[in-house]
Coordinates of C-alpha atoms and ligand atoms in Angstrom, one line a residue:
M1 CA -58.9 -62.2 -26.6
P2 CA -60.1 -59.5 -28.4
I3 CA -59.6 -59.2 -32.0
V4 CA -57.1 -57.1 -32.4
D5 CA -54.8 -55.1 -35.5
T6 CA -51.3 -55.4 -33.2
D7 CA -49.9 -53.5 -35.9
I8 CA -51.9 -49.9 -35.0
K9 CA -52.4 -51.2 -30.9
N10 CA -48.4 -51.5 -31.1
K11 CA -48.4 -47.7 -32.9
I12 CA -51.0 -46.1 -30.8
I13 CA -49.4 -47.0 -28.0
A14 CA -45.6 -45.8 -28.8
H15 CA -47.7 -42.1 -29.1
D16 CA -49.2 -42.5 -25.4
R17 CA -48.2 -39.4 -23.2
A18 CA -50.3 -37.7 -20.3
V19 CA -53.2 -35.6 -22.0
P20 CA -56.5 -33.6 -21.6
R21 CA -60.2 -35.4 -21.9
Y22 CA -61.5 -32.9 -23.0
T23 CA -64.4 -32.0 -21.1
S24 CA -64.0 -28.5 -22.3
Y25 CA -61.2 -26.7 -23.9
P26 CA -59.0 -25.3 -22.7
A27 CA -58.9 -27.6 -20.3
A28 CA -59.8 -26.8 -16.6
P29 CA -56.3 -26.7 -15.4
V30 CA -55.5 -23.3 -17.6
F31 CA -58.3 -21.5 -16.4
Q32 CA -57.8 -18.3 -14.0
A33 CA -57.5 -17.9 -10.4
G34 CA -59.2 -14.8 -8.8
F35 CA -61.2 -15.0 -12.1
P36 CA -63.3 -11.9 -11.4
A37 CA -67.3 -12.7 -10.5
E38 CA -68.5 -9.8 -12.0
T39 CA -67.5 -10.5 -15.1
V40 CA -69.4 -13.6 -15.0
T41 CA -72.7 -11.7 -13.5
N42 CA -72.4 -10.0 -16.7
W43 CA -72.3 -13.1 -18.5
V44 CA -75.7 -14.0 -16.9
D45 CA -77.2 -10.6 -18.0
V46 CA -76.4 -10.1 -20.8
L47 CA -78.2 -14.4 -21.9
P48 CA -80.6 -13.8 -24.5
Q49 CA -83.9 -14.5 -22.9
N50 CA -85.6 -17.6 -23.7
S51 CA -82.3 -18.6 -23.9
N52 CA -81.9 -23.2 -23.3
L53 CA -80.0 -23.7 -19.9
S54 CA -78.2 -27.3 -18.6
L55 CA -78.5 -27.1 -14.3
Y56 CA -76.1 -29.0 -13.1
V57 CA -75.4 -29.2 -9.0
H58 CA -72.5 -31.1 -7.3
I59 CA -73.0 -33.3 -4.2
P60 CA -69.8 -33.6 -2.8
F61 CA -70.5 -36.2 -0.3
C62 CA -69.8 -39.8 -0.2
P63 CA -70.2 -42.3 2.8
K64 CA -67.0 -44.3 1.5
L65 CA -64.0 -43.6 -0.4
C66 CA -63.4 -46.0 -3.4
H67 CA -59.8 -46.3 -4.0
Y68 CA -59.7 -45.8 -7.8
C69 CA -61.8 -42.2 -7.9
G70 CA -61.0 -38.6 -8.9
C71 CA -64.2 -37.0 -8.2
F72 CA -64.4 -33.8 -5.3
T73 CA -65.7 -35.2 -2.7
H74 CA -65.6 -35.7 1.1
I75 CA -66.7 -38.7 3.3
T76 CA -68.7 -38.5 5.7
S77 CA -70.8 -41.0 8.1
R78 CA -72.4 -37.7 9.3
Y79 CA -75.3 -36.2 7.8
A80 CA -74.7 -32.8 9.2
P81 CA -72.3 -31.5 6.6
V82 CA -74.9 -32.6 4.0
E83 CA -78.2 -30.9 5.5
D84 CA -75.5 -27.3 6.3
Y85 CA -74.7 -28.2 2.6
V86 CA -78.7 -27.9 1.3
H87 CA -79.2 -24.8 3.0
L88 CA -76.5 -23.3 1.2
V89 CA -76.5 -24.5 -2.2
R90 CA -80.5 -23.5 -1.7
R91 CA -79.4 -19.8 -1.4
E92 CA -77.0 -20.6 -4.4
I93 CA -79.9 -21.7 -6.8
A94 CA -82.4 -18.6 -5.5
S95 CA -79.5 -15.9 -6.1
M96 CA -78.9 -17.6 -9.4
G97 CA -82.6 -17.7 -9.9
R98 CA -83.4 -14.2 -8.9
R99 CA -80.4 -12.8 -10.9
M100 CA -81.8 -14.3 -14.0
Q101 CA -85.3 -13.8 -13.4
N102 CA -87.2 -16.8 -14.8
K103 CA -86.2 -15.7 -18.7
H104 CA -85.1 -19.2 -19.8
I105 CA -85.0 -22.5 -20.2
V106 CA -84.2 -25.0 -18.5
T107 CA -83.8 -28.2 -21.0
H108 CA -81.8 -30.6 -18.9
L109 CA -81.1 -31.1 -14.6
H110 CA -77.9 -33.2 -13.3
F111 CA -77.0 -34.1 -9.8
G112 CA -73.7 -35.6 -10.3
G113 CA -70.8 -35.7 -6.9
G114 CA -70.0 -36.9 -4.9
S115 CA -73.0 -39.4 -4.0
P116 CA -76.4 -37.1 -4.6
T117 CA -77.8 -40.2 -3.0
M118 CA -76.3 -39.6 0.1
L119 CA -79.4 -36.9 -0.1
V120 CA -82.4 -38.2 2.6
E121 CA -85.5 -37.5 0.3
Q122 CA -86.9 -34.9 1.9
D123 CA -84.1 -32.9 0.7
F124 CA -83.3 -33.9 -2.5
R125 CA -87.7 -32.7 -3.0
L126 CA -86.4 -29.4 -1.1
L127 CA -83.6 -29.0 -3.9
M128 CA -85.6 -29.4 -6.5
D129 CA -88.8 -27.8 -5.6
T130 CA -85.4 -24.8 -5.4
F131 CA -84.7 -25.1 -9.1
R132 CA -88.5 -25.3 -10.1
E133 CA -89.1 -22.0 -7.4
F134 CA -86.6 -19.9 -9.6
F135 CA -86.1 -21.7 -13.2
T136 CA -88.9 -22.5 -15.1
F137 CA -88.1 -26.4 -16.8
S138 CA -89.5 -27.6 -20.4
D139 CA -91.9 -30.0 -20.1
Q140 CA -89.1 -32.6 -22.1
A141 CA -86.4 -31.2 -19.8
E142 CA -84.0 -34.0 -18.6
I143 CA -83.5 -34.5 -15.4
A144 CA -80.5 -36.6 -14.8
V145 CA -79.4 -38.1 -11.0
E146 CA -75.6 -40.0 -11.0
V147 CA -76.6 -43.4 -8.8
D148 CA -74.6 -45.5 -6.5
P149 CA -76.4 -47.8 -6.5
R150 CA -75.7 -49.2 -2.8
H151 CA -77.7 -46.6 -1.7
M152 CA -81.0 -47.0 -3.6
T153 CA -83.9 -48.0 -2.1
E154 CA -88.2 -48.5 -3.2
S155 CA -88.7 -45.4 -1.7
L156 CA -86.2 -43.3 -2.7
A157 CA -86.3 -44.4 -6.2
M158 CA -90.5 -43.3 -5.7
T159 CA -89.4 -40.0 -4.6
Y160 CA -87.2 -39.4 -7.7
A161 CA -89.4 -40.3 -10.3
Q162 CA -92.5 -38.2 -7.8
V163 CA -90.3 -35.2 -8.7
G164 CA -89.9 -35.1 -12.4
V165 CA -86.8 -37.9 -12.7
N166 CA -86.0 -38.8 -15.4
R167 CA -82.8 -40.4 -16.3
I168 CA -80.3 -42.8 -14.0
S169 CA -76.4 -42.9 -13.9
L170 CA -75.6 -46.0 -12.0
G171 CA -71.9 -46.1 -10.8
V172 CA -71.0 -49.7 -11.1
Q173 CA -67.3 -49.6 -12.8
D174 CA -66.8 -53.7 -12.1
F175 CA -68.8 -56.9 -11.3
D176 CA -65.7 -58.5 -11.0
D177 CA -64.9 -58.9 -6.9
K178 CA -61.3 -59.4 -6.6
V179 CA -61.3 -56.2 -9.1
M180 CA -63.8 -53.9 -6.9
Q181 CA -62.8 -55.8 -3.6
A182 CA -59.1 -53.9 -4.6
V183 CA -61.1 -50.4 -5.0
N184 CA -62.1 -50.5 -1.4
R185 CA -66.0 -50.7 -3.5
V186 CA -67.4 -54.4 -2.4
Q187 CA -70.9 -54.0 -4.8
D188 CA -72.4 -57.7 -6.2
F189 CA -74.6 -57.7 -9.2
D190 CA -77.8 -58.5 -6.9
V191 CA -77.3 -55.0 -5.4
V192 CA -77.1 -53.3 -8.9
Y193 CA -79.7 -55.6 -10.0
S194 CA -81.9 -54.3 -7.5
A195 CA -81.6 -50.1 -7.9
V196 CA -82.2 -50.7 -11.7
N197 CA -85.8 -53.3 -10.6
H198 CA -86.3 -50.7 -8.2
L199 CA -86.2 -47.9 -10.5
R200 CA -88.2 -49.3 -13.4
A201 CA -90.7 -50.1 -10.7
A202 CA -91.0 -46.0 -9.9
G203 CA -90.8 -46.1 -13.9
I204 CA -87.4 -44.3 -14.5
C205 CA -87.1 -46.0 -17.2
E206 CA -83.4 -44.5 -19.0
F207 CA -80.2 -45.9 -17.8
N208 CA -76.9 -45.8 -17.8
L209 CA -74.1 -48.0 -16.6
D210 CA -71.2 -46.6 -15.6
F211 CA -67.7 -48.6 -16.2
I212 CA -64.2 -48.7 -15.6
Y213 CA -61.7 -50.2 -17.6
G214 CA -57.6 -50.7 -16.4
L215 CA -58.6 -51.2 -13.0
P216 CA -56.1 -53.2 -10.9
Y217 CA -56.4 -57.0 -11.4
Q218 CA -58.4 -56.4 -14.6
T219 CA -58.0 -58.9 -16.9
V220 CA -59.8 -59.3 -20.5
R221 CA -61.7 -62.8 -19.0
S222 CA -62.9 -60.4 -16.0
L223 CA -64.0 -57.7 -18.4
T224 CA -65.7 -60.0 -20.4
R225 CA -67.9 -61.4 -18.1
S226 CA -68.6 -58.0 -16.1
M227 CA -70.3 -56.3 -19.5
D228 CA -72.3 -59.5 -19.9
Y229 CA -73.9 -59.4 -16.8
A230 CA -74.3 -55.7 -17.4
L231 CA -76.1 -56.3 -20.6
L232 CA -78.6 -58.7 -18.3
L233 CA -80.0 -55.3 -17.3
K234 CA -79.8 -54.0 -20.6
P235 CA -78.8 -50.6 -19.5
D236 CA -79.7 -48.1 -23.3
R237 CA -76.4 -46.4 -22.5
L238 CA -73.2 -47.5 -21.6
A239 CA -69.8 -46.3 -20.6
L240 CA -66.5 -47.4 -20.5
Y241 CA -64.5 -44.7 -19.3
G242 CA -60.0 -45.1 -18.8
Y243 CA -59.6 -45.0 -15.7
A244 CA -57.5 -41.8 -15.1
H245 CA -54.9 -43.0 -12.8
V246 CA -53.5 -39.4 -11.0
P247 CA -51.7 -40.4 -7.8
W248 CA -50.0 -37.1 -7.8
K249 CA -53.3 -35.4 -7.6
K250 CA -55.5 -37.7 -5.8
K251 CA -54.0 -39.7 -2.8
N252 CA -56.8 -42.3 -2.9
M253 CA -55.0 -43.7 -6.0
R254 CA -52.0 -44.5 -4.0
L255 CA -53.5 -47.1 -2.1
I256 CA -53.4 -49.0 -5.6
P257 CA -50.4 -50.8 -6.3
D258 CA -48.6 -49.9 -9.3
E259 CA -48.0 -53.7 -9.9
A260 CA -52.4 -54.3 -10.0
L261 CA -52.2 -51.8 -12.5
P262 CA -52.8 -53.3 -16.5
D263 CA -50.1 -51.3 -18.4
N264 CA -51.1 -49.3 -21.6
G265 CA -51.0 -52.8 -24.0
A266 CA -53.4 -54.5 -21.2
R267 CA -55.4 -51.7 -21.0
Y268 CA -55.9 -51.4 -24.8
D269 CA -57.3 -55.0 -25.2
L270 CA -59.1 -54.0 -21.9
F271 CA -60.9 -51.3 -23.7
M272 CA -61.2 -53.6 -27.2
T273 CA -62.7 -56.1 -25.2
G274 CA -65.5 -53.9 -24.1
S275 CA -66.3 -52.9 -26.9
Q276 CA -66.4 -55.8 -29.3
V277 CA -68.8 -57.1 -26.7
L278 CA -70.9 -54.0 -26.5
E279 CA -71.3 -54.0 -30.6
E280 CA -71.9 -57.5 -31.1
S281 CA -74.9 -57.0 -28.9
G282 CA -75.7 -54.1 -30.5
Y283 CA -74.8 -51.0 -28.8
R284 CA -72.6 -48.1 -31.1
P285 CA -69.5 -46.2 -30.4
I286 CA -69.9 -42.9 -29.5
G287 CA -66.7 -41.0 -28.7
I288 CA -64.2 -42.4 -26.8
D289 CA -65.9 -44.0 -23.8
H290 CA -69.8 -44.3 -25.0
F291 CA -72.4 -47.3 -25.8
V292 CA -76.0 -46.4 -27.2
R293 CA -79.1 -48.6 -28.7
D294 CA -80.0 -47.2 -31.4
H295 CA -83.1 -45.7 -30.5
D296 CA -81.2 -43.4 -27.4
D297 CA -81.9 -39.9 -28.1
M298 CA -77.5 -39.9 -28.6
A299 CA -77.6 -42.1 -30.8
Q300 CA -79.4 -39.5 -33.4
A301 CA -77.6 -36.4 -32.3
Q302 CA -74.3 -38.5 -33.9
D303 CA -76.3 -39.2 -36.5
S304 CA -77.7 -35.4 -37.1
G305 CA -74.3 -34.0 -36.1
T306 CA -75.0 -32.5 -33.1
L307 CA -73.8 -34.4 -30.5
G308 CA -71.7 -32.8 -27.6
R309 CA -69.2 -32.6 -25.4
N310 CA -69.3 -30.9 -21.7
F311 CA -68.2 -31.6 -18.1
Q312 CA -70.2 -34.7 -17.5
G313 CA -69.2 -36.4 -21.0
Y314 CA -70.9 -36.6 -23.7
T315 CA -74.2 -35.0 -24.5
N316 CA -77.1 -35.0 -26.8
I317 CA -78.5 -31.2 -25.3
A318 CA -76.9 -28.6 -26.8
P319 CA -77.7 -25.7 -24.6
D320 CA -76.7 -21.6 -24.8
A321 CA -75.5 -21.5 -21.2
L322 CA -74.4 -24.9 -18.4
I323 CA -74.6 -23.1 -15.2
G324 CA -73.1 -25.3 -12.1
F325 CA -73.7 -25.3 -8.5
G326 CA -72.4 -25.9 -5.3
V327 CA -68.4 -26.3 -4.5
S328 CA -66.4 -27.6 -7.6
A329 CA -69.0 -27.1 -10.0
I330 CA -67.6 -25.1 -13.8
S331 CA -70.0 -23.4 -15.8
Q332 CA -69.9 -22.1 -19.0
Y333 CA -71.5 -19.0 -21.0
P334 CA -70.8 -18.6 -25.2
Q335 CA -67.6 -15.6 -23.8
G336 CA -66.5 -18.5 -21.8
Y337 CA -66.4 -20.6 -18.3
A338 CA -66.2 -19.9 -14.3
Q339 CA -65.8 -22.7 -11.4
N340 CA -66.7 -22.4 -8.2
T341 CA -64.3 -22.5 -5.8
T342 CA -63.7 -26.5 -4.0
A343 CA -62.5 -24.3 -0.1
S344 CA -65.9 -25.0 1.7
H345 CA -65.0 -21.9 4.0
D346 CA -65.0 -19.8 1.2
Y347 CA -68.1 -21.3 -0.6
Q348 CA -70.0 -20.9 2.6
E349 CA -68.9 -17.5 2.9
A350 CA -69.9 -16.6 -0.9
V351 CA -73.0 -17.8 -0.7
L352 CA -73.6 -16.2 3.0
H353 CA -73.0 -12.6 3.1
G354 CA -72.8 -12.2 -1.2
D355 CA -74.4 -12.3 -3.9
A356 CA -72.0 -12.7 -6.6
P357 CA -71.3 -16.6 -7.3
P358 CA -68.6 -18.1 -5.6
I359 CA -66.3 -18.9 -8.1
A360 CA -62.5 -18.9 -7.4
K361 CA -61.2 -19.4 -11.1
G362 CA -62.6 -18.7 -14.3
Y363 CA -61.5 -18.3 -17.8
A364 CA -62.2 -15.8 -20.8
F365 CA -62.3 -17.4 -24.6
K366 CA -60.2 -15.2 -27.0
G367 CA -58.3 -15.3 -30.0
E368 CA -58.3 -19.1 -31.9
D369 CA -59.7 -20.3 -28.8
I370 CA -63.8 -20.5 -30.5
A371 CA -62.0 -22.2 -33.7
R372 CA -59.9 -24.5 -31.7
K373 CA -62.5 -25.9 -29.5
A374 CA -65.0 -26.6 -32.3
I375 CA -62.0 -28.3 -33.5
I376 CA -61.5 -30.8 -30.6
E377 CA -65.4 -31.2 -30.1
G378 CA -65.8 -32.7 -33.7
L379 CA -62.7 -34.7 -33.0
M380 CA -63.7 -36.2 -29.2
C381 CA -67.8 -36.3 -30.5
N382 CA -67.4 -38.0 -34.5
L383 CA -63.5 -38.5 -34.9
Q384 CA -63.4 -36.2 -37.8
V385 CA -64.1 -32.9 -38.5
N386 CA -63.6 -30.2 -41.6
V387 CA -60.4 -28.6 -39.7
K388 CA -60.2 -26.0 -42.2
S389 CA -63.4 -24.8 -42.9
I390 CA -64.0 -24.4 -39.0
W391 CA -60.9 -22.2 -39.3
E392 CA -61.8 -20.3 -42.5
Q393 CA -65.5 -19.8 -40.7
Y394 CA -63.7 -17.6 -38.2
T395 CA -61.0 -15.7 -41.1
L396 CA -57.8 -17.5 -38.8
D397 CA -54.4 -17.3 -40.0
P398 CA -54.2 -20.0 -41.9
E399 CA -50.0 -20.5 -41.2
R400 CA -51.4 -21.0 -37.4
L401 CA -53.4 -24.0 -39.1
Q402 CA -50.6 -25.3 -41.0
E403 CA -48.8 -25.0 -37.3
C404 CA -51.5 -27.2 -36.2
T405 CA -51.5 -29.6 -39.0
S406 CA -48.0 -30.1 -39.6
L407 CA -48.0 -32.0 -36.4
L408 CA -50.5 -35.0 -37.1
S409 CA -47.6 -35.6 -40.5
S410 CA -45.9 -38.9 -38.6
Y411 CA -49.3 -40.7 -37.0
I412 CA -50.9 -39.4 -40.8
A413 CA -47.8 -41.6 -42.0
E414 CA -48.8 -44.1 -39.8
G415 CA -52.3 -44.3 -41.0
L416 CA -53.5 -43.4 -37.5
V417 CA -55.7 -40.2 -38.8
S418 CA -55.8 -39.0 -42.2
L419 CA -56.3 -35.1 -44.2
D420 CA -57.5 -34.7 -47.6
Q421 CA -57.2 -31.2 -49.8
D422 CA -60.5 -30.2 -48.5
G423 CA -59.8 -30.3 -44.2
L424 CA -60.9 -33.2 -43.4
L425 CA -59.2 -34.8 -41.1
V426 CA -60.6 -37.8 -40.9
I427 CA -59.8 -40.9 -37.4
P428 CA -60.4 -44.7 -38.7
K429 CA -62.3 -47.1 -36.4
A430 CA -59.6 -48.8 -35.3
A431 CA -57.9 -46.0 -34.2
R432 CA -60.2 -44.7 -32.1
Q433 CA -57.9 -44.5 -28.7
I434 CA -55.8 -42.3 -30.1
V435 CA -58.6 -39.1 -30.5
R436 CA -57.3 -37.8 -27.4
I437 CA -54.0 -37.0 -28.6
I438 CA -54.8 -36.2 -31.7
A439 CA -57.2 -33.5 -30.6
S440 CA -54.5 -32.2 -28.7
C441 CA -52.2 -30.9 -31.2
F442 CA -54.3 -28.6 -31.5
D443 CA -54.6 -27.6 -28.1
E444 CA -52.8 -24.0 -27.9
Y445 CA -51.7 -24.1 -24.2
L446 CA -50.9 -28.0 -23.9
P447 CA -48.0 -28.1 -21.2
P448 CA -44.9 -29.5 -22.4
I449 CA -44.3 -33.5 -22.3
E450 CA -41.9 -33.6 -19.3
T451 CA -43.9 -31.1 -17.2
A452 CA -47.5 -32.5 -17.8
K453 CA -48.0 -34.4 -14.8
R454 CA -51.4 -32.1 -14.8
H455 CA -53.4 -35.2 -17.0
S456 CA -53.6 -38.3 -16.5
M457 CA -52.6 -41.1 -20.6
A458 CA -54.4 -41.5 -23.0
I459 CA -54.4 -44.8 -23.7
Ligands
SAM501 C1 -69.2 -39.6 -9.2 S1 -69.2 -41.2 -10.0 C2 -70.6 -41.5 -9.7 C3 -71.7 -41.4 -9.0 C4 -71.6 -42.6 -7.6 N1 -70.5 -41.7 -6.7 C5 -70.8 -43.6 -7.8 O1 -69.4 -43.8 -7.4 O2 -71.7 -45.0 -7.9 C6 -69.2 -40.8 -11.2 C7 -68.1 -41.5 -11.8 O3 -66.5 -41.5 -12.4 C8 -66.1 -42.1 -12.9 N2 -65.1 -42.0 -12.6 C9 -64.0 -41.7 -11.1 N3 -63.1 -41.8 -10.9 C10 -62.9 -42.4 -12.5 C11 -61.3 -42.4 -12.1 N4 -60.4 -41.8 -11.9 N5 -61.1 -43.0 -13.8 C12 -62.4 -42.5 -14.5 N6 -63.6 -42.8 -14.4 C13 -63.9 -42.4 -13.2 C14 -66.8 -43.7 -11.8 O4 -67.0 -44.4 -13.2 C15 -67.9 -42.9 -11.8 O5 -69.4 -43.9 -11.9
SF4_502 S1 -66.4 -43.1 -7.2 FE1 -68.7 -42.3 -6.3 S2 -68.4 -43.4 -4.4 FE2 -67.0 -43.7 -4.9 S3 -65.9 -42.4 -3.9 FE3 -66.2 -41.4 -6.0 S4 -67.8 -40.7 -5.7 FE4 -68.0 -41.5 -4.1

């Protein structure tokens, strides 16, 4: 069993509720439908020359559905829809590239999904060629791909290396047979081991492993063993995500029997278990779910106070804008967010017949949004933030801040957070799992508890 402070554990569990994961503020359910594409094109046009850009491209296809999956994806055994999609995304990239006139510098490109590894090598090269034709990449640009280890081959790894991919995130989830069978994802250690070897042999050495705690039939013992296996692969980073169970939104999650899911006390123990194994092996915790080696860029970003959070989770790269391509992709500009349509037909129509981005939803920052965003991001990244200095920086009404901090009183009384005279809010390391709940005290748009079925539980 992990070493757990039972008092803190019980207090945290008692506060568990459904809150956002705060990969954005406001959270995506607050974005407005029918947001005008012209507003977004205007945001693009006023981005200053030489701004740093992060690019994201969403590949919404997988050959087989994992029952826990919360990502936006379609299951297909045929390649034709993937090929058609690549054609559309290349048009979208070209259209945005023409609008941006090569005035900016790309410091980060991320292929996410779904499964980008569904793309045949020729299509992956075509996408990379299109990005390079329309955008200028910095020499040190990070080019990252989310990899399903079951798809990795020696040849695919070579292709990735040849086109400049230098970071990989491998979806592992767990190594336990019973757990993986229950979620429809049978994937032996050997499969992951050989994927890592192919990538390392091709010269791609920076890699992250994704794990999930809270999956059906997971136990402290099984997760400890899985973490031990993970350590054999010597990843630079490891993510240990809390399983976000939202069966009212994602039908595939209904295939997981409720009685097989760990309750919130067991989830707490599972996270503590993973955390302890990793920390004892020299990994440093970052935010709510990442663990990295000391030499890693993310550890250095944490030390220098530049760690950020975006739709892909934590990032050591702080771009001026994030531009998303493909269905459901979200972009972030200094003025707000824009989300592409999730409807394939609408996406196709917009990309083939218009020159505005295929937007379905968006959000323009207003009022106290930017200050609240800075507070929430500070908490999610560093577990501490000076709320008063951020509020003063934006010359906002102190009474409005008082309304938020008054929500903290029970957490302060229980020792789960402290707030000093100068406005420094600190969550002790032992209470790390309360972070999303403390952050939600600064969320102006949080729905009341009884209508909170938008989000997963916090613990
Ligand atoms: C797009 S997938 C990764 C690439 C590839 N599709 C794969 O699964 O190997 C991104 C990651 O999201 C995480 N994930 C997916 N559904 C989740 C859920 N419901 N709760 C928490 N994490 C989840 C998994 O760890 C997964 O590796
Ligand atoms: S977890 Fe990855 S492979 Fe599984 S269905 Fe989701 S996106 Fe596809």
